[in-house]
Coordinates of C-alpha atoms in Angstrom, one line a residue:
M1 CA 1.7 14.8 38.4
I2 CA 0.4 12.4 35.7
K3 CA -0.2 15.3 33.3
R4 CA 3.4 16.5 33.9
Y5 CA 4.7 12.9 33.3
V6 CA 2.8 12.7 30.0
S7 CA 4.1 16.1 28.9
I8 CA 7.7 15.1 29.7
L9 CA 7.2 11.8 27.8
S10 CA 5.8 13.7 24.8
V11 CA 8.8 16.0 24.7
F12 CA 11.1 13.0 24.9
F13 CA 9.5 11.3 22.0
G14 CA 9.5 14.6 20.0
L15 CA 13.3 15.0 20.6
L16 CA 13.8 11.3 19.7
H17 CA 11.9 11.6 16.4
G18 CA 13.6 14.8 15.6
L19 CA 17.0 13.1 15.9
V20 CA 15.8 10.2 13.6
A21 CA 14.5 12.8 11.1
Q22 CA 18.0 14.4 10.9
Q23 CA 19.4 11.0 9.9
T24 CA 16.9 10.6 7.1
Q25 CA 17.1 12.0 3.5
H26 CA 14.6 11.7 0.7
I27 CA 15.9 11.5 -2.8
I28 CA 13.2 11.8 -5.5
S29 CA 14.0 10.6 -9.0
H30 CA 10.5 11.1 -10.5
N31 CA 8.3 13.7 -8.8
K32 CA 4.6 13.5 -9.8
E33 CA 5.7 12.6 -13.3
T34 CA 3.0 11.6 -15.8
I35 CA 3.7 8.1 -17.1
V36 CA 2.0 6.8 -20.3
T37 CA 2.5 3.9 -22.6
D38 CA 4.3 3.8 -26.0
P39 CA 1.9 1.5 -28.0
S40 CA 4.4 1.3 -30.9
K41 CA 7.0 -0.4 -28.6
G42 CA 5.0 -1.8 -25.7
A43 CA 7.4 0.0 -23.3
N44 CA 8.1 3.6 -22.4
S45 CA 11.3 4.6 -20.6
Y46 CA 11.7 7.5 -18.2
K47 CA 15.3 8.0 -17.3
R48 CA 16.5 10.4 -14.7
E49 CA 20.0 11.0 -13.4
V50 CA 20.1 11.1 -9.6
V51 CA 22.9 11.8 -7.1
F52 CA 23.0 9.4 -4.2
P53 CA 25.3 9.6 -1.2
G54 CA 29.0 8.9 -1.8
K55 CA 30.5 5.6 -0.7
E56 CA 32.1 7.2 2.4
R57 CA 28.6 7.8 3.9
E58 CA 27.3 5.0 6.0
I59 CA 23.8 3.9 5.1
R60 CA 21.6 2.0 7.5
Q61 CA 18.5 1.4 5.3
I62 CA 17.0 2.5 2.0
M63 CA 13.2 2.3 1.5
L64 CA 11.5 2.9 -1.8
N65 CA 8.2 4.8 -1.5
L66 CA 6.1 4.6 -4.7
K67 CA 3.0 6.7 -5.1
F68 CA 0.4 6.5 -7.9
E69 CA -2.2 9.2 -8.7
C70 CA -4.5 10.0 -11.6
P71 CA -2.6 12.3 -14.0
D72 CA -3.8 15.9 -14.5
G73 CA -6.3 16.2 -17.3
M74 CA -6.3 12.5 -18.0
R75 CA -7.9 9.3 -16.6
C76 CA -6.1 6.8 -14.5
A77 CA -4.9 4.0 -16.8
D78 CA -7.0 0.8 -17.3
W79 CA -4.7 -2.2 -17.4
D80 CA -2.6 -4.3 -15.0
Y81 CA 0.8 -3.8 -16.7
V82 CA 4.3 -4.6 -15.5
D83 CA 6.5 -1.6 -14.6
H84 CA 10.2 -1.8 -13.8
I85 CA 12.4 0.4 -11.8
K86 CA 16.0 -0.1 -12.9
V87 CA 19.2 1.7 -12.0
Q88 CA 22.5 1.9 -13.7
P89 CA 25.4 3.4 -11.7
K90 CA 27.8 5.8 -13.5
N91 CA 30.7 3.9 -15.3
D92 CA 28.8 0.6 -14.9
S93 CA 27.6 -1.4 -17.9
I94 CA 25.1 -3.4 -15.8
S95 CA 21.5 -2.3 -15.3
Y96 CA 19.8 -3.6 -12.1
E97 CA 16.1 -4.0 -11.7
I98 CA 15.6 -3.0 -8.1
A99 CA 11.8 -2.9 -7.9
R100 CA 8.8 -4.1 -10.0
M101 CA 5.3 -2.5 -9.9
L102 CA 2.2 -4.3 -11.1
T103 CA -0.2 -1.5 -12.0
P104 CA -3.9 -1.5 -10.9
Y105 CA -7.0 -1.5 -13.0
G106 CA -7.7 2.2 -12.7
G107 CA -10.9 2.6 -14.6
R108 CA -13.0 3.3 -11.5
F109 CA -10.6 5.7 -9.8
Q110 CA -11.7 9.3 -9.5
E111 CA -9.6 12.4 -10.1
D112 CA -8.5 12.7 -6.4
W113 CA -7.4 9.1 -6.1
G114 CA -3.9 8.2 -4.9
F115 CA -2.1 5.2 -3.3
N116 CA 1.3 4.5 -1.7
W117 CA 3.4 1.4 -1.6
K118 CA 6.9 0.7 -0.2
V119 CA 9.7 -1.9 -0.4
D120 CA 13.1 -2.3 1.3
L121 CA 16.0 -1.6 -1.0
T122 CA 18.8 -1.8 1.5
D123 CA 20.5 -4.8 -0.3
F124 CA 21.1 -2.4 -3.2
S125 CA 22.8 0.3 -1.2
P126 CA 26.3 -0.6 -2.6
I127 CA 25.1 0.5 -6.1
L128 CA 22.8 3.4 -5.0
R129 CA 25.9 5.7 -4.6
D130 CA 27.0 8.8 -6.4
S131 CA 25.6 9.4 -9.8
V132 CA 23.0 6.8 -10.9
V133 CA 20.5 6.7 -13.7
V134 CA 17.0 5.7 -12.4
D135 CA 14.8 4.4 -15.2
Y136 CA 11.1 4.0 -14.7
I137 CA 9.8 1.7 -17.5
H138 CA 6.1 1.6 -18.0
T139 CA 5.0 -1.3 -20.3
G140 CA 1.7 -1.7 -22.2
Y141 CA -0.2 -0.8 -25.3
E142 CA -3.3 1.2 -24.2
D143 CA -4.1 4.7 -25.4
N144 CA -1.5 7.2 -24.2
K145 CA -3.5 10.4 -25.0
T146 CA -6.3 10.1 -22.6
R147 CA -5.0 7.8 -19.7
G148 CA -1.9 7.2 -17.7
W149 CA -0.5 7.5 -14.2
K150 CA 1.2 10.3 -12.1
V151 CA 4.1 8.6 -10.4
T152 CA 6.4 9.6 -7.6
V153 CA 9.6 7.5 -6.9
D154 CA 11.0 8.4 -3.5
F155 CA 14.2 6.8 -2.1
E156 CA 14.1 7.2 1.7
I157 CA 17.6 6.9 3.1
I158 CA 18.4 6.4 6.8
Y159 CA 22.0 7.1 7.6
G160 CA 23.9 5.2 10.3
K161 CA 25.9 2.1 11.0
P162 CA 25.0 -0.7 8.5
I163 CA 23.5 -3.8 9.9
V164 CA 26.1 -6.0 8.2
E165 CA 29.1 -5.5 6.0
A166 CA 28.2 -5.7 2.3
L167 CA 30.8 -7.6 0.2
A168 CA 29.4 -8.4 -3.2
L169 CA 26.3 -8.1 -5.4
H170 CA 26.0 -10.6 -8.3
K171 CA 23.2 -10.5 -10.9
I172 CA 22.7 -14.2 -11.9
Y173 CA 19.5 -14.2 -14.0
D174 CA 17.6 -11.5 -15.9
G175 CA 15.0 -12.3 -18.5
N176 CA 11.5 -13.0 -19.7
F177 CA 11.7 -16.7 -20.1
S178 CA 9.3 -19.0 -21.9
Y179 CA 7.7 -21.6 -19.6
G180 CA 6.2 -24.8 -20.8
D181 CA 7.9 -24.9 -24.2
K182 CA 9.5 -28.3 -24.7
N183 CA 11.6 -26.9 -27.5
D184 CA 13.0 -24.2 -25.3
P185 CA 12.6 -25.3 -21.7
I186 CA 13.2 -22.7 -19.0
E187 CA 16.0 -24.7 -17.4
N188 CA 18.1 -24.0 -20.6
H189 CA 18.2 -20.4 -19.2
L190 CA 18.1 -21.0 -15.5
V191 CA 21.5 -22.8 -15.5
P192 CA 23.6 -23.2 -12.4
V193 CA 25.8 -20.2 -11.7
N194 CA 29.3 -20.6 -10.3
L195 CA 30.6 -17.9 -7.9
K196 CA 33.7 -17.4 -5.9
A197 CA 33.1 -16.4 -2.3
N198 CA 34.7 -13.3 -0.9
K199 CA 37.4 -14.2 1.6
E200 CA 35.4 -12.3 4.3
F201 CA 32.2 -14.2 3.5
N202 CA 29.9 -14.8 6.5
F203 CA 26.5 -15.5 4.9
G204 CA 24.8 -15.0 1.5
K205 CA 21.4 -14.1 0.3
V206 CA 19.5 -15.1 -2.9
K207 CA 17.1 -12.3 -3.9
V208 CA 14.5 -13.0 -6.6
L209 CA 11.9 -10.8 -8.3
Q210 CA 9.6 -13.1 -10.2
T211 CA 6.1 -12.9 -11.7
G212 CA 4.3 -15.1 -14.1
H213 CA 2.6 -13.8 -17.2
G214 CA 0.9 -14.9 -20.4
M215 CA -2.0 -17.3 -20.9
D216 CA -1.8 -20.8 -22.3
A217 CA -4.5 -23.5 -22.2
N218 CA -3.8 -24.0 -18.5
G219 CA -3.8 -20.4 -17.5
C220 CA 0.0 -20.3 -17.3
G221 CA 2.0 -18.3 -16.5
E222 CA -0.4 -15.6 -15.0
F223 CA -3.1 -17.9 -13.5
C224 CA -1.3 -21.2 -12.6
D225 CA 0.2 -22.2 -9.3
K226 CA 3.7 -23.5 -9.7
Y227 CA 6.7 -24.0 -7.4
R228 CA 10.3 -22.8 -7.7
E229 CA 13.3 -24.3 -6.0
I230 CA 16.6 -22.6 -5.0
L231 CA 19.6 -24.9 -4.9
L232 CA 23.0 -24.4 -3.3
N233 CA 25.7 -26.7 -4.6
G234 CA 23.1 -29.0 -6.0
Q235 CA 21.0 -29.2 -2.8
V236 CA 17.6 -27.7 -2.4
I237 CA 17.7 -25.0 0.3
H238 CA 14.3 -23.4 -0.4
S239 CA 11.0 -24.2 -2.2
Q240 CA 7.9 -22.1 -2.5
Q241 CA 4.7 -21.8 -4.5
L242 CA 4.7 -18.8 -6.8
W243 CA 1.1 -17.8 -6.0
M244 CA -0.6 -14.9 -4.3
K245 CA -4.2 -14.5 -3.0
C246 CA -5.6 -11.3 -4.3
G247 CA -9.0 -11.0 -2.5
D248 CA -7.5 -9.1 0.4
N249 CA -5.7 -6.5 -1.7
P250 CA -5.7 -3.2 0.2
L251 CA -6.3 -1.4 -3.0
Y252 CA -10.0 -2.2 -3.7
P253 CA -12.3 -2.3 -5.5
Q254 CA -10.6 -2.0 -8.8
A255 CA -12.2 -2.0 -12.3
G256 CA -10.9 -5.3 -13.6
T257 CA -10.3 -8.9 -12.3
W258 CA -8.5 -7.6 -9.2
I259 CA -9.7 -10.5 -7.0
F260 CA -8.2 -13.3 -9.2
D261 CA -5.3 -15.0 -7.6
R262 CA -2.1 -14.8 -9.7
A263 CA 1.5 -16.1 -10.1
N264 CA 3.2 -14.2 -7.3
W265 CA 1.5 -10.8 -7.9
C266 CA -1.8 -9.0 -7.8
P267 CA -3.0 -5.9 -9.7
G268 CA -1.9 -2.8 -7.8
Y269 CA 1.1 -4.3 -6.0
L270 CA 4.7 -3.3 -5.5
L271 CA 6.5 -6.7 -5.6
Q272 CA 8.1 -7.8 -2.4
P273 CA 11.1 -9.9 -3.4
D274 CA 11.7 -13.4 -2.3
E275 CA 14.8 -13.7 -0.1
V276 CA 16.6 -16.8 1.1
S277 CA 19.8 -16.7 3.2
F278 CA 22.5 -19.3 3.2
T279 CA 25.9 -20.2 4.6
L280 CA 28.8 -22.1 3.2
D281 CA 30.9 -25.0 4.4
S282 CA 33.7 -24.0 2.1
K283 CA 34.4 -20.3 1.5
E284 CA 36.1 -20.8 -1.8
S285 CA 33.4 -21.3 -4.5
Y286 CA 29.8 -22.3 -4.7
T287 CA 26.9 -22.8 -7.2
I288 CA 23.5 -21.3 -7.1
D289 CA 20.7 -22.6 -9.3
L290 CA 17.0 -21.9 -9.7
N291 CA 14.6 -24.6 -10.9
M292 CA 11.0 -24.2 -11.9
E293 CA 8.4 -27.0 -11.5
P294 CA 8.6 -29.2 -14.6
Y295 CA 5.9 -28.2 -17.0
E296 CA 5.1 -28.7 -20.7
T297 CA 2.1 -27.7 -22.9
E298 CA 1.3 -28.0 -26.6
N299 CA 0.9 -24.4 -27.4
P300 CA 3.2 -22.5 -25.0
S301 CA 2.7 -18.8 -24.3
A302 CA 3.6 -18.5 -20.6
K303 CA 6.4 -16.3 -19.5
E304 CA 8.3 -16.1 -16.2
L305 CA 9.6 -12.6 -15.8
L306 CA 12.6 -13.1 -13.5
V307 CA 15.6 -11.3 -12.2
A308 CA 17.8 -12.8 -9.4
Y309 CA 20.8 -11.6 -7.4
V310 CA 23.2 -13.2 -5.0
L311 CA 24.5 -11.0 -2.2
E312 CA 27.5 -11.7 -0.1
Y313 CA 27.8 -10.3 3.4
G314 CA 30.6 -10.2 6.0
K315 CA 30.5 -9.5 9.7
I316 CA 27.3 -8.6 11.5
N317 CA 28.1 -5.3 13.2
S318 CA 26.2 -5.7 16.5
V319 CA 25.6 -8.6 18.9
N320 CA 22.3 -7.2 20.1
D321 CA 20.3 -5.0 17.7
V322 CA 16.6 -4.8 17.2
S323 CA 14.7 -2.5 14.9
L324 CA 11.0 -1.4 14.7
V325 CA 10.1 -2.2 11.1
D326 CA 6.6 -0.8 11.1
I327 CA 3.5 0.0 13.1
I328 CA 0.8 -2.0 11.3
T329 CA -2.0 -0.8 13.5
P330 CA -3.0 1.9 14.3
S331 CA -1.9 3.4 11.0
N332 CA -3.2 5.6 8.2
E333 CA -1.1 3.9 5.6
E334 CA -3.2 2.5 2.8
I335 CA -1.2 -0.8 2.5
Y336 CA -2.3 -1.6 6.1
S337 CA -6.0 -0.6 5.7
R338 CA -7.2 -4.2 5.7
K339 CA -5.0 -5.6 8.4
N340 CA -6.6 -4.5 11.7
E341 CA -8.3 -7.6 12.9
T342 CA -7.4 -6.9 16.5
G343 CA -9.7 -4.0 17.3
A344 CA -8.2 -1.7 19.8
L345 CA -4.9 -3.7 20.1
A346 CA -1.8 -2.3 18.4
V347 CA 0.3 -4.5 16.1
I348 CA 3.9 -3.9 15.2
R349 CA 6.6 -5.7 13.3
I350 CA 10.1 -6.0 14.7
K351 CA 13.4 -7.3 13.2
N352 CA 16.5 -8.9 14.7
N353 CA 19.6 -7.2 13.3
G354 CA 22.0 -8.7 15.9
K355 CA 24.3 -11.6 15.7
D356 CA 22.7 -13.3 18.7
N357 CA 19.1 -14.6 18.4
L358 CA 16.6 -12.1 19.9
K359 CA 15.2 -13.7 23.0
S360 CA 13.5 -10.6 24.6
V361 CA 12.9 -6.9 24.1
M362 CA 11.0 -4.2 26.0
V363 CA 8.3 -2.4 24.1
H364 CA 7.3 1.0 25.3
Y365 CA 4.1 2.4 23.7
N366 CA 2.1 5.4 24.2
L367 CA -1.0 7.0 22.8
E368 CA -0.7 10.8 22.8
G369 CA -2.1 12.3 26.0
H370 CA -2.0 8.9 27.8
K371 CA 0.4 7.2 30.2
S372 CA 3.1 5.1 28.6
K373 CA 2.7 1.3 28.7
K374 CA 5.4 -1.4 28.7
F375 CA 5.4 -4.9 27.3
K376 CA 8.2 -7.5 27.5
W377 CA 8.3 -9.7 24.4
E378 CA 10.0 -13.1 24.7
G379 CA 10.7 -15.4 21.8
D380 CA 13.6 -16.7 19.7
L381 CA 14.2 -14.7 16.6
P382 CA 17.3 -15.4 14.4
F383 CA 19.3 -12.7 12.7
G384 CA 17.5 -11.1 9.8
E385 CA 14.0 -12.5 10.7
T386 CA 11.0 -10.4 11.6
A387 CA 8.0 -11.0 13.9
L388 CA 4.6 -9.5 14.4
L389 CA 3.7 -8.5 17.9
T390 CA 0.2 -7.7 19.2
L391 CA 0.6 -5.4 22.1
P392 CA -1.6 -6.6 25.1
E393 CA -3.5 -3.5 26.2
E394 CA -6.2 -1.7 24.4
I395 CA -5.6 1.8 23.2
Y396 CA -8.4 4.4 22.9
T397 CA -8.8 8.2 23.1
E398 CA -11.8 10.4 22.7
K399 CA -9.8 12.6 20.3
E400 CA -10.7 12.0 16.7
S401 CA -7.0 11.6 15.9
A402 CA -3.8 11.3 17.9
T403 CA -0.2 10.2 17.6
F404 CA 0.8 6.7 18.6
Y405 CA 4.4 6.1 19.7
V406 CA 6.4 2.9 20.0
E407 CA 10.0 2.4 21.1
L408 CA 12.0 -0.8 21.5
K409 CA 14.6 -1.1 24.3
R410 CA 17.1 -3.5 25.8
P411 CA 17.3 -6.4 23.2
N412 CA 18.2 -9.5 25.2
G413 CA 18.5 -7.2 28.2
K414 CA 21.5 -5.5 26.7
R415 CA 22.3 -2.1 25.1
D416 CA 21.1 -1.9 21.5
G417 CA 23.9 -1.7 18.9
F418 CA 22.0 1.0 17.0
T419 CA 19.1 3.0 18.5
G420 CA 18.3 5.1 15.4
D421 CA 15.7 2.6 14.1
N422 CA 14.1 1.7 17.4
A423 CA 11.2 4.2 17.5
K424 CA 8.4 5.1 15.2
Q425 CA 5.1 7.0 15.4
S426 CA 1.9 6.5 13.5
V427 CA -1.5 8.2 13.2
Y428 CA -4.3 6.8 15.4
T429 CA -7.8 7.5 14.2
R430 CA -10.6 7.0 16.7
P431 CA -13.0 4.3 15.6
D432 CA -16.7 5.1 14.9
I433 CA -18.9 5.3 18.0
L434 CA -22.0 3.1 17.9
P435 CA -25.0 3.0 20.2
E436 CA -25.5 0.1 22.6
T437 CA -28.2 -1.3 20.3
S438 CA -27.5 -1.4 16.5
V439 CA -28.6 -3.6 13.6
I440 CA -26.6 -5.6 11.1
Y441 CA -28.4 -5.5 7.7
F442 CA -27.1 -8.3 5.5
K443 CA -28.6 -9.2 2.2
T444 CA -27.2 -12.4 0.6
N445 CA -26.4 -12.9 -3.1
N446 CA -26.9 -16.2 -5.0
K447 CA -23.9 -17.9 -3.2
P448 CA -24.6 -17.5 0.5
G449 CA -22.6 -20.6 1.3
Q450 CA -19.4 -18.5 0.7
N451 CA -20.3 -16.0 3.5
Q452 CA -20.3 -15.6 7.2
Y453 CA -20.2 -12.6 9.6
K454 CA -19.4 -12.0 13.2
V455 CA -18.7 -9.5 16.0
M456 CA -15.7 -10.0 18.2
D457 CA -14.0 -8.1 21.0
S458 CA -10.4 -6.9 20.7
Y459 CA -9.1 -10.2 22.1
G460 CA -10.9 -12.3 19.5
K461 CA -13.8 -13.5 21.6
V462 CA -16.8 -14.1 19.3
L463 CA -19.9 -12.4 20.7
F464 CA -22.2 -12.9 17.7
K465 CA -21.9 -15.0 14.6
R466 CA -24.0 -16.0 11.7
D467 CA -22.5 -18.9 9.8
S468 CA -22.8 -19.7 6.1
V469 CA -25.1 -22.7 6.8
E470 CA -27.7 -20.3 8.3
L471 CA -27.8 -18.1 5.1
A472 CA -30.3 -18.6 2.3
P473 CA -29.9 -17.1 -1.2
N474 CA -31.2 -13.5 -1.9
T475 CA -32.5 -13.1 1.7
V476 CA -32.3 -10.1 4.0
Y477 CA -31.2 -10.7 7.6
R478 CA -31.5 -8.1 10.4
D479 CA -29.6 -9.0 13.5
T480 CA -29.9 -6.8 16.5
L481 CA -26.7 -6.2 18.5
Q482 CA -26.8 -5.2 22.2
L483 CA -23.3 -4.6 23.4
P484 CA -21.8 -3.0 26.5
K485 CA -19.2 -0.3 26.5
G486 CA -16.1 -1.4 24.8
N487 CA -14.1 -2.0 21.6
Y488 CA -15.3 -4.4 18.9
T489 CA -14.7 -5.7 15.4
F490 CA -17.3 -6.5 12.8
M491 CA -16.0 -9.0 10.2
V492 CA -17.6 -10.3 7.0
E493 CA -15.8 -13.2 5.3
D494 CA -16.1 -14.6 1.8
S495 CA -14.5 -17.9 1.2
A496 CA -14.4 -17.5 -2.6
G497 CA -12.7 -14.1 -2.3
D498 CA -15.3 -12.4 -4.6
G499 CA -17.3 -10.4 -2.1
L500 CA -21.1 -9.9 -2.3
E501 CA -20.7 -8.8 -5.9
F502 CA -18.2 -8.9 -8.6
W503 CA -18.7 -7.8 -12.2
Y504 CA -17.1 -10.9 -13.7
K505 CA -19.5 -13.2 -11.8
A506 CA -22.9 -11.5 -12.6
K507 CA -24.7 -14.8 -12.2
D508 CA -23.7 -14.9 -8.6
G509 CA -25.9 -11.8 -8.1
R510 CA -25.4 -9.0 -5.6
G511 CA -25.7 -8.6 -1.8
D512 CA -25.5 -5.7 0.6
V513 CA -24.2 -5.1 4.1
R514 CA -24.6 -2.1 6.4
L515 CA -25.0 -1.2 10.0
L516 CA -28.2 0.6 11.0
D517 CA -29.5 2.2 14.1
T518 CA -32.9 1.2 15.6
L519 CA -34.6 3.7 13.4
G520 CA -33.3 2.1 10.2
R521 CA -30.8 4.8 9.5
A522 CA -27.3 3.9 8.1
I523 CA -24.4 4.2 10.6
K524 CA -22.0 2.6 8.2
H525 CA -22.3 1.5 4.5
F526 CA -19.9 -1.2 3.2
N527 CA -18.9 -1.7 -0.4
S528 CA -20.2 -5.1 -1.7
D529 CA -17.2 -5.5 -4.0
F530 CA -14.8 -6.3 -1.1
G531 CA -13.0 -9.5 -2.2
S532 CA -12.2 -11.7 0.8
H533 CA -13.4 -9.8 3.8
I534 CA -14.6 -6.6 5.5
I535 CA -13.0 -5.6 8.8
Y536 CA -14.6 -2.8 10.7
N537 CA -13.6 -1.7 14.1
F538 CA -15.9 0.3 16.3
R539 CA -16.6 1.3 19.9
V540 CA -19.8 1.3 21.9
E541 CA -20.3 4.2 24.3
P542 CA -23.6 4.2 26.2
N543 CA -25.6 7.4 25.7
A544 CA -22.9 8.9 23.5
T545 CA -23.8 10.8 20.3
Y546 CA -23.2 8.7 17.3
H547 CA -22.7 9.9 13.7
L548 CA -24.8 8.6 10.8
D549 CA -23.3 7.8 7.5
N550 CA -25.2 10.4 5.6
E551 CA -23.4 9.9 2.3
P552 CA -25.8 8.0 0.1
S553 CA -24.9 4.4 -0.8
V554 CA -25.1 3.9 -4.5
T555 CA -24.4 0.6 -6.3
M556 CA -24.8 -0.5 -9.9
F557 CA -24.9 -4.1 -11.1
P558 CA -23.9 -5.7 -13.3
A559 CA -21.1 -3.6 -14.9
R560 CA -20.9 -6.0 -17.9
T561 CA -24.3 -6.5 -19.4
D562 CA -26.2 -7.2 -22.6
G563 CA -28.8 -4.6 -21.6
P564 CA -30.3 -4.4 -18.1
V565 CA -28.5 -2.5 -15.3
T566 CA -29.8 -2.2 -11.8
L567 CA -29.1 0.8 -9.5
D568 CA -29.6 0.6 -5.8
Y569 CA -29.9 3.8 -3.8
F570 CA -30.0 4.2 0.0
S571 CA -29.8 7.4 1.9
N572 CA -30.8 8.6 5.4
E573 CA -32.2 11.8 3.8
K574 CA -34.6 12.6 1.0
K575 CA -32.8 14.5 -1.8
Q576 CA -33.0 15.4 -5.5
V577 CA -31.2 12.7 -7.5
E578 CA -30.3 12.5 -11.1
V579 CA -29.0 9.4 -12.9
I580 CA -27.0 10.2 -16.1
I581 CA -25.7 7.7 -18.6
T582 CA -23.0 8.9 -21.0
Q583 CA -20.5 7.4 -23.5
Q584 CA -17.2 6.7 -21.8
E585 CA -14.9 8.2 -24.4
D586 CA -17.0 11.4 -24.7
E587 CA -18.9 12.2 -21.5
S588 CA -20.6 15.1 -23.2
K589 CA -22.7 12.6 -25.2
I590 CA -25.5 11.8 -22.8
V591 CA -27.7 8.8 -23.8
E592 CA -30.2 8.8 -20.8
T593 CA -31.1 11.1 -17.9
H594 CA -33.5 10.1 -15.0
S595 CA -34.6 12.5 -12.3
Y596 CA -36.0 11.6 -8.9
S597 CA -37.3 14.1 -6.4
E598 CA -37.3 13.5 -2.6
L599 CA -35.6 10.1 -3.0
D600 CA -34.1 8.3 -0.1
K601 CA -34.3 4.6 -1.0
G602 CA -35.0 2.8 -4.2
T603 CA -34.0 0.1 -6.8
F604 CA -34.2 1.1 -10.5
T605 CA -33.5 -1.0 -13.6
Y606 CA -32.5 0.6 -16.9
D607 CA -32.5 -1.5 -20.2
L608 CA -29.7 -0.3 -22.4
S609 CA -29.9 -3.1 -25.0
Y610 CA -30.9 -0.6 -27.7
L611 CA -27.6 1.2 -27.5
P612 CA -24.4 0.5 -29.6
K613 CA -22.2 -2.2 -28.0
M614 CA -19.5 0.0 -26.3
R615 CA -18.6 1.4 -22.9
Y616 CA -20.6 3.9 -21.0
Y617 CA -20.6 5.7 -17.6
L618 CA -23.5 5.7 -15.2
K619 CA -23.3 8.8 -12.9
V620 CA -25.4 9.7 -9.9
V621 CA -25.8 13.4 -9.1
V622 CA -27.3 14.4 -5.7
D623 CA -28.2 18.0 -5.1
G624 CA -26.0 19.0 -8.1
K625 CA -22.9 17.1 -6.9
E626 CA -21.7 13.9 -8.6
I627 CA -21.3 11.2 -5.9
F628 CA -21.0 8.1 -8.0
K629 CA -19.5 7.1 -11.4
N630 CA -19.1 3.6 -12.7
R631 CA -18.4 2.1 -16.1
I632 CA -20.8 -0.1 -18.0
R633 CA -19.6 -2.5 -20.6
L634 CA -22.4 -3.2 -23.0
K635 CA -21.6 -6.6 -24.5
E636 CA -23.0 -8.5 -27.5

């Protein structure tokens, strides 16, 4: 009977997702297009004319899916440049920046690398209609013959009743403004803007895309933490620091200074706009103003790259309306790869699209092949706000991969105003199976006071912890874990956000972390260049067969050196290993080759101080297959 129930449920979810799929359309403006710089101008434009739905078609939501890959026959690009996605509707003289991408440091990415980002563009649906020119603008000055990106720009459109009636879209600021220049203060450009409200005005939204760039004596604008205020009719309605922590970037490790916190962005990041809603006492006219924190410096070079919009909206179309924004975990989406701190508990994000505050909603969730579970969420969520929900029961299946379903029902105990965005599915990947007894191998670097590590169950109960005060520099710790059957999370934290190694901080040294079985074999290797944290979920099954991590662990440190480079090699198996050092720009020019037979573990130092001061690659080849490649910058 239970099997029949599960089968019926699976058919139901299949039909439901088929219906949603029929309401969805993908419009691709740039399809795996190679994007390179134009060093003569500092910007390169890729304009494509695209036909969007006509104004008569109701649109519920527009998501932008942006994918980067390494281009065919070229390397991934090296630098963290600013890319703009702009649109210009036919017969419209105004160009609108709808998205901004901060490119990653791609020097370490291999040929098969790729990454996906997304951002909600629903606010721009009034202008994403009929014939539109979509312009992908790649900025920068690096070489355009040997490196670039392969870019896909995908507009995912969900059709259906809009959440709210769109009345007007005003672009109020658009520029690359000097910041800190007393002779040209930014407030000369960020002047109050007077607008006349639509007669059907219900509420408004200020939408800002802003990133800080340039480098003066104080690190502004890229590396300085400043605030911005939004004023309505002269009164501050919102204030925030324009600062972003980068050590937990899901795209890691990168080749450059990816861990350095920045002014509202990180390398390898699709900007998520700042949004502030407001209402009016009088619906005739109003003034919006943006003010930056007062700042002056002697030799200004900072820039605030800013575009801002005011959107006016009318009536909210449903009284009770909830949507499932995303399944955060379990998920195979790269942007959520560092989010799963809850072990075997699922995490979702919901949004209230109804006029009434969302006080309750029923969550139905189901792992493929298992009985459906229910959870009643209760809270107080205003219109337009989102909330993260951790679902209360653990999910687990012996299958290596399965589909995870979630559906929201009965917001506030009432019928939902639009059910087309209430359900989603994601990919569940079974966690690694560990034996009842395993060993944490942890080697500290020169700054152990920045680190701690622990093991928790799915509900956050700490079962083992080694605090920073217990750690000494350059010391190996082996902690034996004995755990009963269940789901667990191993977490390593770094308070400085620079991991156990980072090329820019060579004096801090290098550490290592891995999980071993009682025979000293690696069950899991971890990359030491991890930024803020490692989160690793696993399951203990008594007497179960566990898999070893038989891919060799290879690390090289430092990447920027005046000569010495140390290679650490760890493998569960003895193999033929070759270390090859070549020039970066011409890999056929080999400068050193080292061969090791029957190698499983070892530390080797190579002194390259005799070579010309330039960039090189260090490659490791195991049984004829290249498994490691990293760049060496030989400095003066």
